[in-house]
Amino acid sequence: MPLAVALSSYSLVILLGAILGALVVVFTRKQARLVTFLSFAAGVMVGAAFFHLLPEAYHGAGGWTFALVAAGFGFLLVLDRYVMTHACEDPVGCKEHHHAQGKTLGMTAFLGLSAHTLFDGIALGSAVKEGVGLMALLAITSHKVPSSLSLASILKSEGKSSGRILGFAVMYGLMVPVGAGLYFAFDAVLSFESLAARALAFSAGTFLYVAMLDLIPHVNRHGRERWGRNLAALATGLLLMLALAQVTDHGLH
């Protein structure tokens, strides 16, 4: 199969997977179920950080991994708390609502997940070039669907419309062909192996920030009456990413 045809076909499958994950959330109407989705999203993001990103980052970047994880965590902390307007969880009459003009958790999650997806595209381009594109397709699609569901859950919890949620899902999925295009455009100039490993470590820090400082506190505040179901959803997200890590053997980033 010619490279262009293979990349186009694989990218389309991955894009459809991202849209599918978002559609599950779009057609969910119950608020309590949305909180459960957010708990699942937290599990997916923590699992992706520990079972996918960090092993690959450490393999390629060594000791730099730990510093870059902290850098990613700190970057989102500063961006989310001091630069961008952060969503307030308190009643409308509280002081923070006089300063809050928008909800930005969805955007920070989108940026963190998209950075990871961009390097999935680089991995796909490399795999197709080496003749193992189908294996890359399986690995990327298998975690793109739950990740898209996670992103859509966060966006819906902020009150985003169905159209905007699907629009973000499409942009998220399109990061794969963008990354693949970058791989072929700069393959002769840059060493993607080292760059990708360091970027994955940075992304792991952003994933941990979103899950630990935003998603889990939100679930604790709004899902106390269904804590057992939400805890099970969190564990399901973690176990799913662990299982995918075993199947894909961390070999594609």
mmCIF file with all atom_site columns, N, CA, C and O in Angstrom, residues 11-21 145:
data_model
loop_
_atom_site.group_PDB
_atom_site.id
_atom_site.type_symbol
_atom_site.label_atom_id
_atom_site.label_alt_id
_atom_site.label_comp_id
_atom_site.label_asym_id
_atom_site.label_entity_id
_atom_site.label_seq_id
_atom_site.pdbx_PDB_ins_code
_atom_site.Cartn_x
_atom_site.Cartn_y
_atom_site.Cartn_z
_atom_site.occupancy
_atom_site.B_iso_or_equiv
_atom_site.pdbx_formal_charge
_atom_site.auth_seq_id
_atom_site.auth_comp_id
_atom_site.auth_asym_id
_atom_site.auth_atom_id
_atom_site.pdbx_PDB_model_num
ATOM 1  N N  . SER A 1 11  ? -5.350  7.376  9.351  1.00 0.00 ? 11  SER A N  1
ATOM 2  C CA . SER A 1 11  ? -5.743  8.616  10.022 1.00 0.00 ? 11  SER A CA 1
ATOM 3  C C  . SER A 1 11  ? -7.262  8.737  10.084 1.00 0.00 ? 11  SER A C  1
ATOM 4  O O  . SER A 1 11  ? -7.824  9.205  11.085 1.00 0.00 ? 11  SER A O  1
ATOM 5  N N  . LEU A 1 12  ? -7.953  8.300  9.021  1.00 0.00 ? 12  LEU A N  1
ATOM 6  C CA . LEU A 1 12  ? -9.410  8.356  9.004  1.00 0.00 ? 12  LEU A CA 1
ATOM 7  C C  . LEU A 1 12  ? -10.002 7.444  10.070 1.00 0.00 ? 12  LEU A C  1
ATOM 8  O O  . LEU A 1 12  ? -10.947 7.828  10.776 1.00 0.00 ? 12  LEU A O  1
ATOM 9  N N  . VAL A 1 13  ? -9.444  6.246  10.215 1.00 0.00 ? 13  VAL A N  1
ATOM 10 C CA . VAL A 1 13  ? -9.928  5.312  11.236 1.00 0.00 ? 13  VAL A CA 1
ATOM 11 C C  . VAL A 1 13  ? -9.750  5.906  12.625 1.00 0.00 ? 13  VAL A C  1
ATOM 12 O O  . VAL A 1 13  ? -10.651 5.843  13.477 1.00 0.00 ? 13  VAL A O  1
ATOM 13 N N  . ILE A 1 14  ? -8.594  6.511  12.880 1.00 0.00 ? 14  ILE A N  1
ATOM 14 C CA . ILE A 1 14  ? -8.318  7.105  14.190 1.00 0.00 ? 14  ILE A CA 1
ATOM 15 C C  . ILE A 1 14  ? -9.243  8.292  14.446 1.00 0.00 ? 14  ILE A C  1
ATOM 16 O O  . ILE A 1 14  ? -9.766  8.464  15.557 1.00 0.00 ? 14  ILE A O  1
ATOM 17 N N  . LEU A 1 15  ? -9.492  9.109  13.412 1.00 0.00 ? 15  LEU A N  1
ATOM 18 C CA . LEU A 1 15  ? -10.405 10.243 13.548 1.00 0.00 ? 15  LEU A CA 1
ATOM 19 C C  . LEU A 1 15  ? -11.817 9.770  13.881 1.00 0.00 ? 15  LEU A C  1
ATOM 20 O O  . LEU A 1 15  ? -12.481 10.329 14.764 1.00 0.00 ? 15  LEU A O  1
ATOM 21 N N  . LEU A 1 16  ? -12.280 8.713  13.202 1.00 0.00 ? 16  LEU A N  1
ATOM 22 C CA . LEU A 1 16  ? -13.609 8.169  13.481 1.00 0.00 ? 16  LEU A CA 1
ATOM 23 C C  . LEU A 1 16  ? -13.686 7.627  14.909 1.00 0.00 ? 16  LEU A C  1
ATOM 24 O O  . LEU A 1 16  ? -14.720 7.742  15.581 1.00 0.00 ? 16  LEU A O  1
ATOM 25 N N  . GLY A 1 17  ? -12.586 7.047  15.390 1.00 0.00 ? 17  GLY A N  1
ATOM 26 C CA . GLY A 1 17  ? -12.541 6.570  16.771 1.00 0.00 ? 17  GLY A CA 1
ATOM 27 C C  . GLY A 1 17  ? -12.678 7.708  17.758 1.00 0.00 ? 17  GLY A C  1
ATOM 28 O O  . GLY A 1 17  ? -13.383 7.589  18.771 1.00 0.00 ? 17  GLY A O  1
ATOM 29 N N  . ALA A 1 18  ? -12.015 8.837  17.480 1.00 0.00 ? 18  ALA A N  1
ATOM 30 C CA . ALA A 1 18  ? -12.114 10.002 18.358 1.00 0.00 ? 18  ALA A CA 1
ATOM 31 C C  . ALA A 1 18  ? -13.541 10.545 18.377 1.00 0.00 ? 18  ALA A C  1
ATOM 32 O O  . ALA A 1 18  ? -14.065 10.927 19.433 1.00 0.00 ? 18  ALA A O  1
ATOM 33 N N  . ILE A 1 19  ? -14.178 10.579 17.212 1.00 0.00 ? 19  ILE A N  1
ATOM 34 C CA . ILE A 1 19  ? -15.559 11.061 17.137 1.00 0.00 ? 19  ILE A CA 1
ATOM 35 C C  . ILE A 1 19  ? -16.493 10.112 17.876 1.00 0.00 ? 19  ILE A C  1
ATOM 36 O O  . ILE A 1 19  ? -17.416 10.549 18.583 1.00 0.00 ? 19  ILE A O  1
ATOM 37 N N  . LEU A 1 20  ? -16.259 8.811  17.741 1.00 0.00 ? 20  LEU A N  1
ATOM 38 C CA . LEU A 1 20  ? -17.097 7.822  18.423 1.00 0.00 ? 20  LEU A CA 1
ATOM 39 C C  . LEU A 1 20  ? -17.048 8.010  19.934 1.00 0.00 ? 20  LEU A C  1
ATOM 40 O O  . LEU A 1 20  ? -18.081 7.979  20.613 1.00 0.00 ? 20  LEU A O  1
ATOM 41 N N  . GLY A 1 21  ? -15.854 8.208  20.472 1.00 0.00 ? 21  GLY A N  1
ATOM 42 C CA . GLY A 1 21  ? -15.723 8.427  21.911 1.00 0.00 ? 21  GLY A CA 1
ATOM 43 C C  . GLY A 1 21  ? -16.493 9.651  22.371 1.00 0.00 ? 21  GLY A C  1
ATOM 44 O O  . GLY A 1 21  ? -17.145 9.640  23.419 1.00 0.00 ? 21  GLY A O  1
ATOM 45 N N  . VAL A 1 145 ? -9.960  6.226  21.564 1.00 0.00 ? 145 VAL A N  1
ATOM 46 C CA . VAL A 1 145 ? -11.395 6.242  21.853 1.00 0.00 ? 145 VAL A CA 1
ATOM 47 C C  . VAL A 1 145 ? -11.670 6.609  23.316 1.00 0.00 ? 145 VAL A C  1
ATOM 48 O O  . VAL A 1 145 ? -12.431 7.542  23.583 1.00 0.00 ? 145 VAL A O  1
#
